[in-house]
Coordinates of C-alpha atoms in Angstrom, one line a residue:
M1 CA 0.0 0.0 0.0
K2 CA 1.3 3.4 -0.9
K3 CA 2.0 5.4 2.3
R4 CA 0.3 8.8 2.7
I5 CA 1.9 12.0 3.9
L6 CA 0.1 13.9 6.7
I7 CA -1.1 17.2 5.3
V8 CA -2.6 19.7 7.8
V9 CA -4.5 22.6 6.2
A10 CA -4.1 26.1 7.5
G11 CA -7.1 27.5 9.3
L12 CA -8.7 28.5 12.6
G13 CA -8.0 26.4 15.7
I14 CA -10.9 24.4 17.1
T15 CA -11.6 23.6 20.8
L16 CA -11.0 20.0 21.7
G17 CA -11.7 18.9 25.3
G18 CA -11.0 22.3 26.7
L19 CA -7.8 22.6 24.7
T20 CA -7.4 24.7 21.5
A21 CA -5.9 22.7 18.7
G22 CA -2.7 24.3 17.3
N23 CA -3.0 26.6 14.3
P24 CA -0.8 25.4 11.5
I25 CA 1.5 28.1 10.1
T26 CA 1.6 28.2 6.3
S27 CA 5.3 28.5 5.8
H28 CA 8.7 28.7 7.6
A29 CA 8.8 32.4 6.7
A30 CA 5.8 33.0 8.9
I31 CA 8.0 32.3 12.0
D32 CA 10.2 35.3 11.7
P33 CA 11.3 37.0 8.5
D34 CA 14.4 38.5 10.2
I35 CA 15.9 35.2 11.4
A36 CA 19.5 35.0 10.1
G37 CA 21.9 32.2 11.0
V38 CA 21.4 29.2 13.3
G39 CA 23.9 29.7 16.1
N40 CA 24.2 27.4 19.1
D41 CA 20.6 26.9 20.2
P42 CA 19.9 24.2 22.9
I43 CA 16.9 23.2 20.7
Q44 CA 19.3 21.3 18.5
N45 CA 19.5 18.7 21.3
I46 CA 15.7 18.3 21.7
V47 CA 13.3 16.2 19.6
P48 CA 9.4 16.2 19.8
F49 CA 8.0 13.8 22.4
L50 CA 4.7 12.2 21.5
A51 CA 2.2 11.8 24.3
G52 CA 0.7 8.4 23.9
N53 CA 0.4 7.1 20.3
I54 CA -0.9 8.2 16.9
L55 CA -3.5 5.6 16.1
D56 CA -5.2 4.8 12.8
S57 CA -8.4 5.9 14.6
S58 CA -6.9 9.2 16.0
K59 CA -8.1 12.7 15.0
E60 CA -5.7 14.4 17.3
A61 CA -2.0 14.1 18.4
T62 CA -0.2 15.7 21.3
F63 CA 3.5 16.5 21.4
I64 CA 5.7 18.0 24.2
G65 CA 8.7 20.3 23.8
P66 CA 10.2 23.7 24.5
S67 CA 7.9 26.7 24.7
N68 CA 10.0 28.8 22.4
A69 CA 9.7 26.5 19.4
I70 CA 7.6 25.8 16.4
L71 CA 6.6 22.1 15.9
V72 CA 7.0 20.8 12.4
V73 CA 4.8 17.7 11.5
N74 CA 5.4 16.3 8.0
G75 CA 6.2 19.8 6.7
Q76 CA 3.5 21.8 8.4
Y77 CA 4.2 24.3 11.2
F78 CA 2.4 24.5 14.6
R79 CA 2.7 26.9 17.6
E80 CA 2.3 25.5 21.1
N81 CA -1.0 25.5 22.9
T82 CA 0.3 26.0 26.4
N83 CA 3.6 25.6 28.2
G84 CA 5.3 23.5 25.6
V85 CA 2.3 21.3 24.8
F86 CA 1.4 21.1 21.1
H87 CA -2.0 19.6 20.5
I88 CA -2.8 19.3 16.8
Q89 CA -5.8 18.1 14.8
L90 CA -5.2 15.5 12.1
P91 CA -7.1 16.4 8.9
N92 CA -7.7 12.8 8.0
Y93 CA -7.2 9.3 9.3
L94 CA -3.8 7.6 8.8
D95 CA -3.1 4.0 8.2
V96 CA -1.2 1.6 10.4
G97 CA 2.4 1.9 9.5
D98 CA 2.2 5.4 8.1
K99 CA 5.2 7.6 9.1
V100 CA 4.8 11.0 10.9
V101 CA 8.0 13.0 10.7
T102 CA 8.5 15.6 13.5
Q103 CA 11.0 18.4 14.3
F104 CA 11.3 21.6 16.3
I105 CA 12.5 25.0 15.0
S106 CA 13.6 27.7 17.5
I107 CA 11.5 30.9 17.3
S108 CA 14.5 33.0 18.4
S109 CA 17.3 31.6 16.3
G110 CA 15.8 29.5 13.6
A111 CA 17.9 26.5 14.7
S112 CA 16.4 23.1 13.9
S113 CA 16.3 20.0 16.1
A114 CA 16.9 16.5 14.8
T115 CA 13.9 14.8 13.4
R116 CA 12.0 12.0 15.1
V117 CA 9.8 9.7 13.1
Y118 CA 6.7 8.1 14.7
T119 CA 4.8 5.2 13.2
V120 CA 0.9 5.0 13.3
T121 CA -0.3 2.1 15.4
N122 CA -3.5 0.1 15.6
G123 CA -6.4 1.9 17.3
T124 CA -9.1 -0.7 16.6
T125 CA -9.4 -2.4 20.0
I126 CA -11.5 -4.4 22.4
D127 CA -11.3 -3.0 25.8
P128 CA -11.4 -4.0 28.7
V129 CA -9.9 -7.5 28.2
V130 CA -12.2 -10.3 27.0
T131 CA -13.2 -12.8 29.6
S132 CA -14.9 -16.2 29.1
G133 CA -18.7 -16.0 29.1
A134 CA -18.7 -12.2 28.4
T135 CA -22.2 -11.0 27.5
R136 CA -21.2 -7.7 26.0
L137 CA -17.9 -6.5 24.4
F138 CA -16.8 -2.9 23.9
G139 CA -14.1 -1.1 22.0
S140 CA -13.0 1.7 19.7
T141 CA -12.3 2.1 16.0
R142 CA -13.2 4.7 13.3
P143 CA -16.7 6.0 13.4
N144 CA -19.5 5.2 10.9
S145 CA -18.2 1.7 10.3
I146 CA -19.6 -1.8 10.4
V147 CA -18.0 -3.9 13.2
T148 CA -18.0 -7.7 13.1
L149 CA -17.0 -9.7 16.2
L150 CA -15.0 -12.8 15.4
V151 CA -14.7 -15.7 17.9
N152 CA -12.2 -18.3 16.6
G153 CA -12.6 -16.9 13.2
Q154 CA -16.4 -17.1 13.1
S155 CA -18.8 -14.2 13.2
A156 CA -20.5 -13.8 16.6
G157 CA -22.3 -10.5 16.1
T158 CA -22.2 -7.1 14.4
A159 CA -22.7 -3.5 15.3
F160 CA -22.2 0.0 13.9
S161 CA -19.5 2.3 15.4
F162 CA -21.2 5.4 16.6
G163 CA -20.0 8.8 18.0
Y164 CA -16.3 8.9 17.7
G165 CA -15.9 5.3 16.9
Q166 CA -17.2 3.5 20.0
W167 CA -19.0 0.2 19.5
N168 CA -20.5 -2.5 21.6
I169 CA -21.7 -6.0 20.7
A170 CA -23.7 -8.6 22.6
P171 CA -22.2 -11.9 21.3
N172 CA -24.7 -14.4 19.8
T173 CA -22.6 -17.3 21.2
Y174 CA -20.9 -18.3 24.4
I175 CA -17.2 -17.3 24.4
P176 CA -15.2 -20.2 25.8
L177 CA -11.9 -19.9 27.8
D178 CA -8.8 -19.7 25.5
S179 CA -10.8 -18.6 22.5
N180 CA -9.2 -16.2 20.0
V181 CA -11.4 -13.0 19.7
S182 CA -11.0 -10.1 17.3
I183 CA -13.0 -7.6 15.4
R184 CA -13.1 -6.8 11.7
V185 CA -14.2 -3.2 10.7
N186 CA -15.5 -2.2 7.3
S187 CA -15.8 1.6 6.6
S188 CA -16.5 3.2 3.3
T189 CA -12.9 3.1 2.3
H190 CA -11.0 0.7 4.6
T191 CA -11.1 -2.8 6.2
L192 CA -9.5 -2.7 9.6
N193 CA -8.6 -5.5 12.0
S194 CA -8.0 -5.5 15.7
P195 CA -5.3 -7.5 17.4
V196 CA -6.3 -11.0 18.3
Y197 CA -7.3 -11.3 22.0
K198 CA -6.9 -14.5 24.0
V199 CA -9.9 -15.1 26.3
T200 CA -9.0 -15.3 30.0
K201 CA -10.8 -16.2 33.2
P202 CA -12.9 -13.4 34.8
N203 CA -11.3 -11.8 37.8
S204 CA -14.0 -10.1 39.8
G205 CA -11.5 -8.6 42.3
S206 CA -9.6 -6.4 39.9
L207 CA -10.4 -3.3 37.9
P208 CA -9.4 -2.6 34.3
K209 CA -6.1 -0.7 33.8
G210 CA -6.6 3.0 34.6
P211 CA -4.8 6.2 33.5
Q212 CA -1.0 6.5 33.2
L213 CA 1.2 9.5 33.5
V214 CA 3.0 10.7 30.4
Q215 CA 5.8 12.5 32.3
T216 CA 6.8 13.0 35.9
V217 CA 4.9 15.7 37.8
T218 CA 7.2 18.2 39.6
N219 CA 6.6 21.3 41.7
Q220 CA 7.3 23.3 38.5
S221 CA 4.8 21.5 36.3
K222 CA 2.0 23.6 34.9
D223 CA 0.5 20.8 32.8
I224 CA -0.2 17.1 33.5
L225 CA -0.7 14.7 30.6
F226 CA -2.2 11.2 31.0
T227 CA -2.9 8.4 28.7
A228 CA -6.2 6.6 29.1
T229 CA -8.8 4.9 26.8
P230 CA -10.3 7.1 24.1
Y231 CA -12.9 9.6 25.4
A232 CA -12.6 8.4 29.0
R233 CA -13.5 10.8 31.8
L234 CA -10.7 11.5 34.2
T235 CA -11.2 13.2 37.5
L236 CA -8.4 15.0 39.3
L237 CA -8.6 17.5 42.2
G238 CA -12.4 17.5 41.9
T239 CA -12.4 18.5 38.2
D240 CA -13.4 16.3 35.2
Y241 CA -11.4 16.1 32.0
K242 CA -12.1 14.2 28.8
A243 CA -9.6 12.1 26.9
D244 CA -9.3 12.7 23.1
S245 CA -9.5 10.1 20.3
A246 CA -6.0 8.9 21.1
G247 CA -6.7 8.7 24.8
I248 CA -4.7 11.8 25.8
V249 CA -6.0 13.8 28.8
H250 CA -4.5 17.2 29.3
V251 CA -4.8 18.9 32.7
K252 CA -3.7 22.5 32.8
L253 CA -3.0 23.5 36.4
G254 CA -4.1 26.9 37.7
T255 CA -1.1 26.9 40.1
T256 CA 1.9 24.7 40.7
L257 CA 1.8 21.9 43.3
G258 CA 4.1 21.5 46.3
A259 CA 6.7 18.8 46.3
G260 CA 5.4 15.8 48.3
T261 CA 1.7 16.4 47.3
T262 CA 0.0 13.1 46.7
L263 CA -2.8 13.0 44.0
T264 CA -5.2 10.4 42.8
A265 CA -6.6 10.4 39.3
T266 CA -9.7 8.3 38.7
T267 CA -11.3 7.4 35.4
V268 CA -14.5 6.1 34.0
D269 CA -14.2 4.8 30.4
D270 CA -16.6 5.7 27.6
Y271 CA -18.8 2.7 28.4
G272 CA -19.2 3.5 32.1
H273 CA -16.6 1.1 33.4
I274 CA -14.7 2.3 36.5
R275 CA -10.9 2.0 36.0
E276 CA -8.1 1.3 38.4
P277 CA -7.2 4.7 40.1
L278 CA -3.7 6.1 39.7
T279 CA -2.0 7.6 42.7
F280 CA 1.2 9.6 42.3
T281 CA 3.4 12.1 44.2
V282 CA 4.7 15.5 43.0
I283 CA 8.5 15.5 43.2
S284 CA 10.9 18.4 43.6
S285 CA 12.4 19.7 40.4
R286 CA 16.1 20.0 40.2

């Protein structure tokens, strides 16, 4: 299959989950027409850090870097949203295996960082894990698609992915232990396949995996980024936040937190399942 290059069209930013998606800049010249010479800029030693993954079901991507930089994604330029967080909107869906080439350019000197290349991964999932005898399965994929549940290669139910790609299916057959379960998704242009899941024994005493921190939180942090399931609701310090289509939750702090502060983040996924809470401690920055 011919790989596609990510093209982001210049235009107005849109609000996504309380965060404004970065406006693309139409050309390098738009950064600063007076930039002359590269010089010795520390940005040359920094490359864009991707929060979470870019999935083939993602419509957004979030990168972390210096606040005095322009983010370049496959040739298009983006300014930060806040404190070195670059949240961009993808104009179209990418395929598994597509390459996303990223780089920073210093606003002050014009110096360029090295490039970092990310590979699009599979966002067609069944989540939480499949257990024997499950009466309803849930997951995420691209929206407006026909989802077929496969148990040991045989169709066990179909559904339509709604909203942002959520789906749920009540299997028309009992799912035995050690079965291989997957889903096949047919959209207007693509056929997608999830990984194959091995059916396990139910464990009533445990919760599905909850949110994870993207970076360490220090007493200088002004933003906290988590990964979760797509469109999960995360609660931190009494405030609710919504994950995007790649499962990124961005918390912008009104004030920094003291070293030694212990926080707990709780999540409820897009299907109402309570997830395992995450407790972490703010550390002192060096």
